[in-house]
Structure formats: structure tokens, C-alpha cells
Coordinates of C-alpha atoms in Angstrom, one line a residue:
X452 CA 27.3 -32.7 7.8
X453 CA 24.5 -35.6 7.7
X454 CA 20.9 -34.4 7.0
X455 CA 18.6 -35.6 9.6
X456 CA 15.5 -37.5 8.3
X457 CA 12.2 -38.2 10.0
X458 CA 10.0 -40.8 8.4
X459 CA 6.3 -40.3 8.8
X460 CA 4.4 -43.4 7.7
X461 CA 1.9 -45.8 9.1
X462 CA 3.4 -48.6 7.2
X463 CA 6.1 -49.7 9.9
X464 CA 7.7 -52.4 7.8
X465 CA 8.5 -49.8 5.0
X466 CA 9.8 -47.2 7.4
X467 CA 12.0 -49.8 9.2
X468 CA 13.4 -51.1 5.8
X469 CA 14.3 -47.5 4.7
X470 CA 15.9 -46.8 8.0
X471 CA 18.0 -49.9 7.6
X472 CA 19.1 -49.2 4.1
X473 CA 20.1 -45.6 5.2
X474 CA 22.1 -46.7 8.3
X475 CA 25.4 -46.5 6.5
X476 CA 24.5 -43.5 4.5
X477 CA 27.2 -40.7 4.0
X478 CA 24.5 -38.0 3.7
X479 CA 21.4 -39.1 5.7
X480 CA 20.8 -40.0 9.2
X481 CA 17.3 -41.2 10.1
X482 CA 16.6 -39.5 13.4
X483 CA 13.2 -41.1 14.0
X484 CA 10.0 -42.9 12.7
X485 CA 6.4 -41.9 13.4
X486 CA 3.3 -44.0 12.7
X487 CA 0.8 -41.3 13.3
X488 CA 0.3 -37.5 13.4
X489 CA 0.6 -37.1 17.3
X490 CA 3.8 -39.1 17.2
X491 CA 5.1 -37.0 14.3
X492 CA 4.5 -33.8 16.3
X493 CA 6.3 -35.2 19.3
X494 CA 9.3 -36.3 17.2
X495 CA 9.5 -33.2 15.1
X496 CA 10.0 -31.3 18.5
X497 CA 12.5 -33.7 20.0
X498 CA 14.7 -34.9 17.0
X499 CA 14.8 -31.5 15.0
X500 CA 15.1 -33.1 11.6
X501 CA 16.1 -31.2 8.3
X502 CA 13.9 -33.4 6.1
X503 CA 10.5 -35.3 6.6
X504 CA 9.4 -38.1 4.5
X505 CA 5.7 -38.2 4.2
X506 CA 4.4 -41.6 3.4
X507 CA 0.9 -42.5 4.0
X508 CA -1.1 -42.0 7.2
X509 CA -4.8 -43.1 7.1
X510 CA -7.4 -40.4 7.4
X511 CA -4.7 -37.5 6.9
X512 CA -4.2 -35.5 3.6
X513 CA -0.4 -34.9 3.2
X514 CA -0.7 -31.5 1.8
X515 CA -2.7 -30.2 4.9
X516 CA -0.3 -32.0 7.2
X517 CA 2.7 -30.6 5.6
X518 CA 1.4 -26.9 5.7
X519 CA 0.5 -27.6 9.5
X520 CA 4.0 -28.9 10.1
X521 CA 5.8 -26.0 8.4
X522 CA 3.9 -23.3 10.2
X523 CA 5.5 -24.6 13.5
X524 CA 8.9 -25.7 11.8
X525 CA 9.5 -23.3 9.0
X526 CA 13.1 -24.6 8.0
X527 CA 12.0 -28.1 7.1
X528 CA 11.8 -29.6 3.7
X529 CA 9.1 -32.3 3.0
X530 CA 9.2 -35.2 0.6
X531 CA 6.0 -37.0 -0.5
X532 CA 6.5 -40.7 -1.4
X533 CA 3.8 -41.5 -3.9
X534 CA 2.5 -44.7 -5.3
X535 CA 2.0 -45.1 -9.0
X536 CA -1.7 -44.1 -8.7
X537 CA -0.7 -40.9 -6.8
X538 CA 1.8 -39.7 -9.3
X539 CA -0.9 -37.9 -11.1
X540 CA -0.9 -35.5 -8.3
X541 CA 2.7 -34.7 -8.4
X542 CA 2.1 -31.1 -9.6
X543 CA -0.6 -30.7 -7.1
X544 CA 1.9 -31.6 -4.4
X545 CA 4.6 -29.4 -5.8
X546 CA 2.3 -26.5 -5.6
X547 CA 2.0 -27.1 -1.9
X548 CA 5.8 -27.2 -1.6
X549 CA 6.4 -31.0 -1.4
X550 CA 9.3 -32.6 -3.2
X551 CA 7.9 -35.8 -4.7
X552 CA 9.5 -39.2 -5.2
X553 CA 7.9 -42.5 -6.4
X554 CA 7.4 -45.8 -4.5
X555 CA 9.2 -48.1 -4.0
X556 CA 11.7 -45.9 -2.4
X557 CA 15.4 -46.1 -3.2
X558 CA 17.9 -44.8 -0.7
X559 CA 19.8 -43.1 -3.5
X560 CA 16.8 -40.9 -4.0
X561 CA 16.6 -39.5 -0.6
X562 CA 20.4 -39.0 -0.5
X563 CA 20.1 -37.2 -3.8
X564 CA 17.6 -34.7 -2.3
X565 CA 19.6 -34.4 1.0
X566 CA 22.7 -33.3 -1.0
X567 CA 20.6 -30.6 -2.6
X568 CA 19.7 -29.0 0.9
X569 CA 22.4 -26.9 2.6
X570 CA 21.4 -26.5 6.3
X571 CA 23.1 -23.9 8.2
X572 CA 22.9 -26.0 11.2
X573 CA 20.4 -27.8 13.3
X574 CA 16.9 -26.5 13.2
X575 CA 16.0 -24.0 15.9
X576 CA 13.4 -24.9 18.4
X577 CA 10.0 -24.8 17.0
X578 CA 7.8 -21.7 17.6
X579 CA 4.2 -22.0 18.3
X580 CA 2.3 -23.2 15.3
X581 CA 0.0 -20.2 14.7
X582 CA 3.0 -17.6 15.0
X583 CA 5.1 -18.8 11.9
X584 CA 4.7 -18.9 8.2
X585 CA 7.0 -20.0 5.3
X586 CA 6.7 -19.8 1.7
X587 CA 6.6 -23.3 0.3
X588 CA 9.2 -24.3 -2.3
X589 CA 7.7 -24.8 -5.8
X590 CA 10.3 -27.1 -7.7
X591 CA 12.9 -29.5 -6.9
X592 CA 15.6 -26.8 -7.1
X593 CA 14.0 -24.6 -4.6
X594 CA 16.1 -24.2 -1.5
X595 CA 14.5 -25.2 1.9
X596 CA 16.6 -22.9 4.2
X597 CA 15.8 -19.1 4.8
X598 CA 18.7 -16.7 3.9
X599 CA 21.2 -15.5 6.7
X600 CA 20.5 -12.2 7.8
X601 CA 23.0 -10.0 9.7
X602 CA 20.1 -8.6 12.0
X603 CA 17.1 -10.3 13.6
X604 CA 14.0 -10.5 11.5
X605 CA 10.9 -8.4 12.8
X606 CA 8.6 -10.5 14.9
X607 CA 5.6 -11.5 12.8
X608 CA 3.6 -12.7 15.7
X609 CA -0.2 -11.8 15.9
X610 CA -2.6 -11.9 18.9
X611 CA -4.1 -15.5 19.2
X612 CA -7.6 -15.5 18.0
X613 CA -10.2 -17.0 20.5
X614 CA -13.4 -16.6 18.4
X615 CA -14.1 -19.2 15.7
X616 CA -12.7 -18.3 12.3
X617 CA -13.5 -20.0 9.0
X618 CA -12.0 -19.7 5.4
X619 CA -14.7 -20.7 3.0
X620 CA -13.8 -21.4 -0.6
X621 CA -16.6 -21.2 -3.2
X622 CA -15.5 -23.2 -6.3
X623 CA -17.1 -24.7 -9.3
X624 CA -15.3 -26.7 -12.1
X625 CA -17.5 -25.3 -14.7
X626 CA -18.1 -21.7 -15.6
X627 CA -21.5 -20.1 -15.8
X628 CA -23.1 -22.1 -12.8
X629 CA -23.7 -19.1 -10.6
X630 CA -20.7 -19.5 -8.4
X631 CA -20.1 -15.8 -7.9
X632 CA -23.7 -15.3 -7.2
X633 CA -23.4 -17.9 -4.5
X634 CA -20.3 -16.3 -3.1
X635 CA -21.9 -13.0 -3.2
X636 CA -25.0 -13.9 -1.3
X637 CA -23.0 -16.0 1.3
X638 CA -20.8 -13.1 2.1
X639 CA -23.8 -10.7 2.4
X640 CA -25.5 -13.2 4.7
X641 CA -22.6 -13.6 7.0
X642 CA -22.1 -9.8 7.1
X643 CA -25.6 -9.4 8.5
X644 CA -25.2 -12.1 11.3
X645 CA -23.8 -12.2 14.8
X646 CA -22.0 -15.1 16.7
X647 CA -22.4 -15.0 20.6
X648 CA -23.9 -11.6 20.1
X649 CA -21.1 -9.9 18.4
X650 CA -21.3 -8.9 14.7
X651 CA -19.3 -11.1 12.3
X652 CA -16.4 -9.4 10.4
X653 CA -16.5 -10.8 7.0
X654 CA -14.2 -10.4 4.1
X655 CA -15.0 -11.6 0.4
X656 CA -11.8 -12.3 -1.8
X657 CA -12.1 -12.6 -5.6
X658 CA -9.4 -15.2 -6.6
X659 CA -10.8 -15.2 -10.2
X660 CA -7.5 -13.1 -10.8
X661 CA -8.1 -12.3 -14.6
X662 CA -11.9 -12.2 -15.0
X663 CA -13.3 -11.8 -11.7
X664 CA -16.5 -10.0 -11.3
X665 CA -17.3 -10.2 -7.6
X666 CA -17.0 -6.2 -7.2
X667 CA -19.1 -5.8 -10.1
X668 CA -22.0 -7.8 -9.0
X669 CA -22.1 -5.4 -5.9
X670 CA -21.7 -2.2 -7.9
X671 CA -18.5 -1.7 -6.0
X672 CA -15.3 0.2 -7.4
X673 CA -12.4 -2.0 -8.0
X674 CA -9.7 0.3 -6.6
X675 CA -7.9 -0.5 -4.4
X676 CA -7.8 -4.3 -5.3
X677 CA -5.7 -7.3 -4.8
X678 CA -3.0 -6.1 -7.1
X679 CA -2.7 -2.9 -4.9
X680 CA -1.6 -5.4 -2.2
X681 CA 0.8 -7.2 -4.5
X682 CA 2.6 -3.9 -5.5
X683 CA 3.1 -3.1 -1.7
X684 CA 4.2 -6.6 -1.0
X685 CA 6.9 -6.2 -3.8
X686 CA 7.9 -2.7 -2.6
X687 CA 8.3 -4.2 1.0
X688 CA 10.5 -7.0 -0.4
X689 CA 12.6 -4.5 -2.2
X690 CA 13.1 -2.4 0.9
X691 CA 13.8 -5.7 3.0
X692 CA 16.4 -7.0 0.5
X693 CA 18.1 -3.5 0.3
X694 CA 18.2 -3.4 4.1
X695 CA 20.1 -6.5 4.0
X696 CA 22.8 -4.9 1.7
X697 CA 21.7 -6.7 -1.5
X698 CA 20.4 -5.4 -4.7
X699 CA 16.9 -6.6 -5.6
X700 CA 17.5 -6.6 -9.2
X701 CA 20.7 -8.8 -9.0
X702 CA 19.4 -11.6 -6.9
X703 CA 18.0 -15.0 -8.4
X704 CA 14.4 -16.1 -8.3
X705 CA 15.3 -18.6 -5.7
X706 CA 16.8 -15.9 -3.3
X707 CA 13.8 -13.7 -4.0
X708 CA 11.4 -16.4 -2.7
X709 CA 13.7 -16.9 0.4
X710 CA 13.3 -13.1 1.2
X711 CA 9.6 -13.5 0.6
X712 CA 9.4 -16.3 3.2
X713 CA 10.9 -14.0 5.9
X714 CA 8.8 -11.0 5.2
X715 CA 6.8 -10.1 8.3
X716 CA 3.0 -10.5 7.9
X717 CA 0.7 -7.5 8.5
X718 CA -2.8 -8.5 9.2
X719 CA -3.7 -5.0 10.6
X720 CA -3.1 -3.4 7.2
X721 CA -5.5 -5.5 5.1
X722 CA -8.1 -2.7 5.3
X723 CA -5.9 -0.5 3.0
X724 CA -6.8 -3.0 0.2
X725 CA -10.4 -3.5 0.6
X726 CA -13.5 -1.7 -0.5
X727 CA -16.6 -1.7 1.7
X728 CA -20.1 -2.5 0.7
X729 CA -22.1 0.5 1.9
X730 CA -25.5 -1.5 3.0
X731 CA -23.8 -4.2 5.1
X732 CA -20.1 -3.1 5.9
X733 CA -19.0 -6.3 4.0
X734 CA -15.2 -5.8 3.1
X735 CA -14.2 -7.0 -0.4
X736 CA -10.8 -7.7 -1.8
X737 CA -11.5 -7.3 -5.4
X738 CA -9.5 -8.8 -8.5
X739 CA -7.4 -6.5 -10.8
X740 CA -9.5 -4.6 -13.1
X741 CA -6.8 -4.9 -15.9
X742 CA -6.3 -8.5 -16.9
X743 CA -2.5 -7.9 -17.6
X744 CA -2.0 -7.1 -14.0
X745 CA -3.0 -10.6 -13.1
X746 CA 0.0 -12.0 -14.8
X747 CA 2.3 -10.3 -12.4
X748 CA 0.7 -12.1 -9.4
X749 CA 3.1 -14.9 -8.2
X750 CA 2.5 -17.9 -6.2
X751 CA 4.3 -16.3 -3.2
X752 CA 2.1 -13.4 -3.4
X753 CA -0.9 -15.6 -3.1
X754 CA 0.6 -17.6 -0.1
X755 CA 1.4 -14.3 1.8
X756 CA -2.2 -13.0 1.1
X757 CA -3.8 -16.1 2.3
X758 CA -1.8 -16.4 5.3
X759 CA -2.3 -12.9 6.4
X760 CA -5.9 -13.2 6.0
X761 CA -5.9 -16.4 8.1
X762 CA -4.1 -14.3 10.9
X763 CA -6.4 -11.3 10.6
X764 CA -9.4 -10.6 12.9
X765 CA -12.0 -11.4 10.1
X766 CA -14.2 -14.1 11.4
X767 CA -15.3 -15.3 7.9
X768 CA -12.8 -15.1 4.8
X769 CA -14.9 -16.2 1.9
X770 CA -13.0 -16.7 -1.4
X771 CA -14.6 -16.8 -4.9
X772 CA -12.4 -18.8 -7.2
X773 CA -12.2 -19.2 -10.9
X774 CA -13.6 -22.4 -12.6
X775 CA -10.0 -23.7 -13.2
X776 CA -7.2 -25.6 -11.4
X777 CA -4.6 -22.8 -11.4
X778 CA -2.2 -22.2 -8.4
X779 CA -4.8 -19.5 -7.0
X780 CA -7.6 -22.1 -7.1
X781 CA -5.5 -25.0 -5.5
X782 CA -4.3 -22.8 -2.7
X783 CA -7.7 -21.5 -1.9
X784 CA -8.9 -25.2 -1.8
X785 CA -6.2 -26.2 0.6
X786 CA -6.3 -23.3 2.9
X787 CA -10.1 -23.6 3.4
X788 CA -11.9 -25.2 6.3
X789 CA -15.0 -25.5 4.1
X790 CA -15.5 -25.8 0.3
X791 CA -18.8 -25.0 -1.5
X792 CA -18.8 -26.8 -4.7
X793 CA -21.2 -25.2 -7.0
X794 CA -22.9 -26.7 -10.1
X795 CA -26.1 -26.9 -12.2
X796 CA -28.4 -30.0 -12.6
X797 CA -27.2 -30.5 -16.3
X798 CA -24.9 -33.2 -17.6
X799 CA -21.7 -31.2 -18.2
X800 CA -21.7 -29.5 -14.8
X801 CA -22.6 -32.7 -13.1
X802 CA -19.8 -34.7 -14.9
X803 CA -17.1 -32.0 -14.1
X804 CA -18.0 -32.1 -10.3
X805 CA -17.8 -36.0 -10.3
X806 CA -14.4 -35.9 -12.0
X807 CA -13.1 -33.2 -9.7
X808 CA -14.4 -35.3 -6.6
X809 CA -12.6 -38.4 -7.8
X810 CA -9.3 -36.5 -8.1
X811 CA -9.8 -35.0 -4.6
X812 CA -10.4 -38.5 -3.2
X813 CA -7.5 -39.8 -4.7
X814 CA -5.5 -37.0 -3.3
X815 CA -7.0 -37.9 0.2
X816 CA -8.6 -34.5 0.6
X817 CA -11.0 -34.4 3.5
X818 CA -14.3 -34.8 1.8
X819 CA -16.1 -33.6 5.1
X820 CA -15.0 -30.2 4.1
X821 CA -16.9 -30.4 0.8
X822 CA -20.6 -29.2 0.5
X823 CA -22.2 -29.6 -2.9
X824 CA -24.7 -26.9 -4.1
X825 CA -26.9 -27.3 -7.1
X826 CA -27.9 -23.9 -8.3
X827 CA -30.9 -23.0 -10.5
X828 CA -32.7 -26.1 -9.5
X829 CA -36.3 -26.1 -11.0
X830 CA -39.2 -28.3 -10.1
X831 CA -39.0 -30.7 -12.8
X832 CA -35.4 -31.7 -13.7
X833 CA -34.0 -34.5 -15.8
X834 CA -32.0 -35.5 -12.8
X835 CA -33.1 -35.8 -9.1
X836 CA -31.0 -34.8 -6.2
X837 CA -30.9 -38.6 -5.2
X838 CA -29.6 -39.6 -8.7
X839 CA -27.1 -36.9 -8.4
X840 CA -25.9 -37.9 -5.1
X841 CA -25.5 -41.5 -6.4
X842 CA -23.5 -40.3 -9.3
X843 CA -21.1 -38.4 -7.0
X844 CA -20.8 -41.5 -4.7
X845 CA -22.0 -39.5 -1.7
X846 CA -23.0 -41.2 1.5
X847 CA -27.0 -41.2 1.7
X848 CA -26.7 -39.0 4.7
X849 CA -24.7 -36.3 2.9
X850 CA -26.9 -33.2 2.1
X851 CA -26.8 -31.7 -1.3
X852 CA -27.8 -28.0 -0.9
X853 CA -30.1 -26.7 -3.6
X854 CA -30.9 -23.1 -4.7
X855 CA -34.1 -22.9 -6.7
X856 CA -34.3 -21.2 -10.0
X857 CA -35.9 -17.8 -9.1
X858 CA -37.0 -14.9 -11.2
X859 CA -35.8 -12.5 -8.4
X860 CA -32.2 -14.0 -8.7
X861 CA -32.1 -12.6 -12.3
X862 CA -33.2 -9.3 -11.2
X863 CA -30.9 -9.4 -8.5
X864 CA -27.9 -10.1 -10.8
X865 CA -28.8 -7.5 -13.2
X866 CA -29.3 -4.7 -10.6
X867 CA -26.3 -5.5 -8.2
X868 CA -28.7 -5.9 -5.4
X869 CA -28.1 -9.2 -3.4
X870 CA -31.4 -11.2 -2.7
X871 CA -30.3 -11.4 0.9
X872 CA -31.1 -7.7 1.2
X873 CA -34.7 -8.0 -0.1
X874 CA -37.6 -8.2 2.0
X875 CA -40.4 -10.8 1.7
X876 CA -40.3 -14.6 1.2
X877 CA -37.7 -15.6 -1.6
X878 CA -37.0 -19.3 -2.1
X879 CA -33.5 -18.6 -3.2
X880 CA -32.7 -16.2 -0.2
X881 CA -34.1 -19.0 2.2
X882 CA -32.0 -21.7 0.6
X883 CA -28.9 -19.6 1.0
X884 CA -29.4 -18.9 4.7
X885 CA -29.7 -22.8 5.1
X886 CA -26.4 -23.2 3.4
X887 CA -24.7 -20.4 5.4
X888 CA -26.0 -21.7 8.7
X889 CA -24.5 -25.1 7.9
X890 CA -21.0 -23.4 7.2
X891 CA -20.8 -21.3 10.3
X892 CA -22.4 -20.9 13.7
X893 CA -24.5 -17.8 13.8
X894 CA -27.2 -16.4 16.2
X895 CA -30.8 -16.6 15.5
X896 CA -31.3 -12.9 14.4
X897 CA -30.1 -10.8 11.5
X898 CA -28.4 -7.6 12.9
X899 CA -28.4 -5.5 9.7
X900 CA -31.4 -6.8 7.9
X901 CA -33.2 -4.4 5.7
X902 CA -36.5 -5.4 7.3
X903 CA -39.7 -4.0 5.8
X904 CA -38.2 -0.7 4.6
X905 CA -38.1 -0.4 0.9
X906 CA -34.6 0.1 -0.4
X907 CA -34.0 2.8 -3.0
X908 CA -33.9 1.3 -6.4
X909 CA -30.5 0.8 -7.9
X910 CA -29.5 1.3 -11.6
X911 CA -29.0 -1.7 -13.7
X912 CA -25.6 -3.5 -13.9
X913 CA -25.2 -2.4 -17.4
X914 CA -25.8 1.2 -16.9
X915 CA -23.3 1.0 -13.9
X916 CA -20.8 -0.6 -16.2
X917 CA -21.0 1.7 -19.1
X918 CA -22.2 4.8 -17.6

């Protein structure tokens, strides 16, 4: 059976050449060509391909486009055709589930990939985009088709959300710049706000899996945590596999991932795994307390968790990441509607942000999602914000948000009391409010502000840790 291929590329001549080269192929049948995103959506619905070749589409990031396609068409396999300059992003694309080939494209490359895919038939009619999810394949050998089940799968649909929803990732390519502090303060800020008169539901997620301290900065317990959820996911997978008449301990890793992609999502159960901040009601999904537990968190766990969060009824999902480029960080970046990139006005921090911006631009990551935040800015710095903007090659109209160096911030970090909950005029607090309002629309009043009442003084962070 020939594999049906849809070519999505704004280079019409290249698409037509490849179509002509594959016209007599024994393995591949080109079922359509699309020059843009809207045309691609229409032809995905009409032609029902098995494979989609993603060339270049101006103004579109392929990883994001791939995720959108696969939510609606879960059986598809995607191939990214990369130029020599783009091949540095091959691991990046593979983490997103794209198979990667180099340009110029040889028909034999497409045929070889097509032979590795064993479709069970034509792809079923696409379900609505927001109601489907699939775990992306991670390597060339990862199959693209879900397993055959003797009984229909549980419907994983969730009610369509009408309120605006944002996943905000806070990231810094260098440690020690105050990224977790910014994450904490933004999460507290949003938890005190309303949108159209309704209090926001906010969850903060610590994706620094091995050394995360988000819960510690709020004096919160770290049980339950993200690993609690992971253990439940694995237990559900074991039961699911056994219900299909198979032994979970005898199947291959590829089969395990196939079952994971068919596991129903349960957004309504997220609250089982969170701890609540008593002063604001903020929900926190904390990182594991034991570093060794982080080693057991796999890529498919992260995909399931992120997609479940996206389908939940939280208005704001704020993710605090590690200063690295591991799979957890990459997924948090590509799931996000907004990225707050945090740094300090010092040479090594500025250089790391510049290098990362360069890589993201080369990967065609939408730069409008990124907000730059310079933390601990003092009155007299070696570099001005204009100099930093020029070094980052930002448009003159692009705002760099700055958080001033403030003695109240140091007290806040050591006591676990957010500056957002302190009364009085605090420059850092006002700066974070400005940043928060740029990320998500909120009403003009705070609904759970502390006001003029003096909070009970809390013990220091070190006493909380050791006592």
C-alpha cells in the first residue's frame, strides 16, 4: 500500500519537482501540495495523508505548526526538510516529534521513511483540533501509528474553554539571575487578579525537575508533587495495557509510548497533585524533592502533563524552568504563548541570552512571544538598556522589562514572603505588576490584596528548611 504524502512548502518549484520525482514511486503517492498554512489545513482534511513533508513557510515555526496539525490529525507522521544551516536544530526538531532530512531532498529519502511506517489504512476523519492529543515520536525508529485495540478508547474530550488562557514560561539561560523569584512574583500577582470580574485560576509548575526550589520560596510542602503525578500516569498505563490483554513488562519501549499516546487525559484530576498557597490560593505543582526521582520522568510524561494542563480550567499556567536546554525546558518553550527570558545586566548573562536568541531566530521561533526581563537593575550599570537592546538586535520599539535591585527583594527571598503581598510602595513590586499586565489582560483592581493590614511575620527560609 502506498503512503500518501502531503508536501507543505512555500517554494512551489521545489514541491513540484519532488512530486514529479515521486510520480512512479512504488512506496509514496503525493496526494497534494500546499503553499501556506490555510491551504495545508484544507488539504489535510481532504486528502487524508499518512505523511506530511514540512518545508519552509515564511513567518511560521515548523515545530509549532507540527504540534497544531497533530492535535487534529493524530495518526500523521511529519518530516522536516532542513537546509544545512538548519541542521543544527535536528535534535530540537526530533524532541518535537519531527523526522529530519537534509536538503536537497532525494526521493529515496522519502521512500525510505515511508517504508518504515506501517499504516493500518487511511487516516480517519480528523477530530476537532482541541479534542485530540498524541505523544510525538522521539527518534527515527518511533512508529507513527497508535496500537490496535479490541475496544474503543475512552473519549478524552474536555469542555471547550471560552475564557482566555495563557501558558507562560519563565526561562533564563544562566543560573542565579532570579528566574524563580520572577516566576514566584508573577504567579502571586496573577492569583490576586480578575479578568472580566472573575478571579483568575492560576497554577505554577516547577519544571526544574532535579533542583527546583519554587515550593521552598513560598514555604510550601513538596508533597504531593510532579513525581506523584508521574507515578499515577504509569499506574494508569499499566492498567490500560493489561486491559488490552498485554503484559506491561514484556512490551517494547516503542509500544509503551504508543499506549501512552492513547491514554485519556484527565484535567479534572490535576488538583490531586498540587499544593495551595494559603494566602492567595495559588496552586503549585512542585518538582520532586528527591533528585533521583527526576531521573524517572520521561519525555512522554512531560507531554501528557503539559497537554493536560493546557486542557484544564486554569486561566494562567506559569512554568518555571531550569537554566538548561533539556527536554523539559524545550517543551515548556514550545507549549508557551509567552516566554519571559530573565537575565542580569552582567556580561555572561547578557551573552547567554544573545546566543539563545540567535538560535531561536534560526529555528524561526516566533520572537513576538518573547519578553526580555533584566533583573536586579541598579541605578548605575555598566550597560544601559539601549545598549543591551542593540546587542540583542531587538527592534527599537521592543520593550525590555527591568526589575530594580531592591533590599525588600532580599528580605522576601529569605522569608518566603512575596513582595507582591507586601504593602507600601516597593519599586520591584511595581515593575513586576507592569510585566504581568503586559502578559495577560487583568482588571484594574486586586481581589485578594493584603492592603494595609500587616501580615504576621514569617520565619526565615533557613529556619523553615532546617527546622
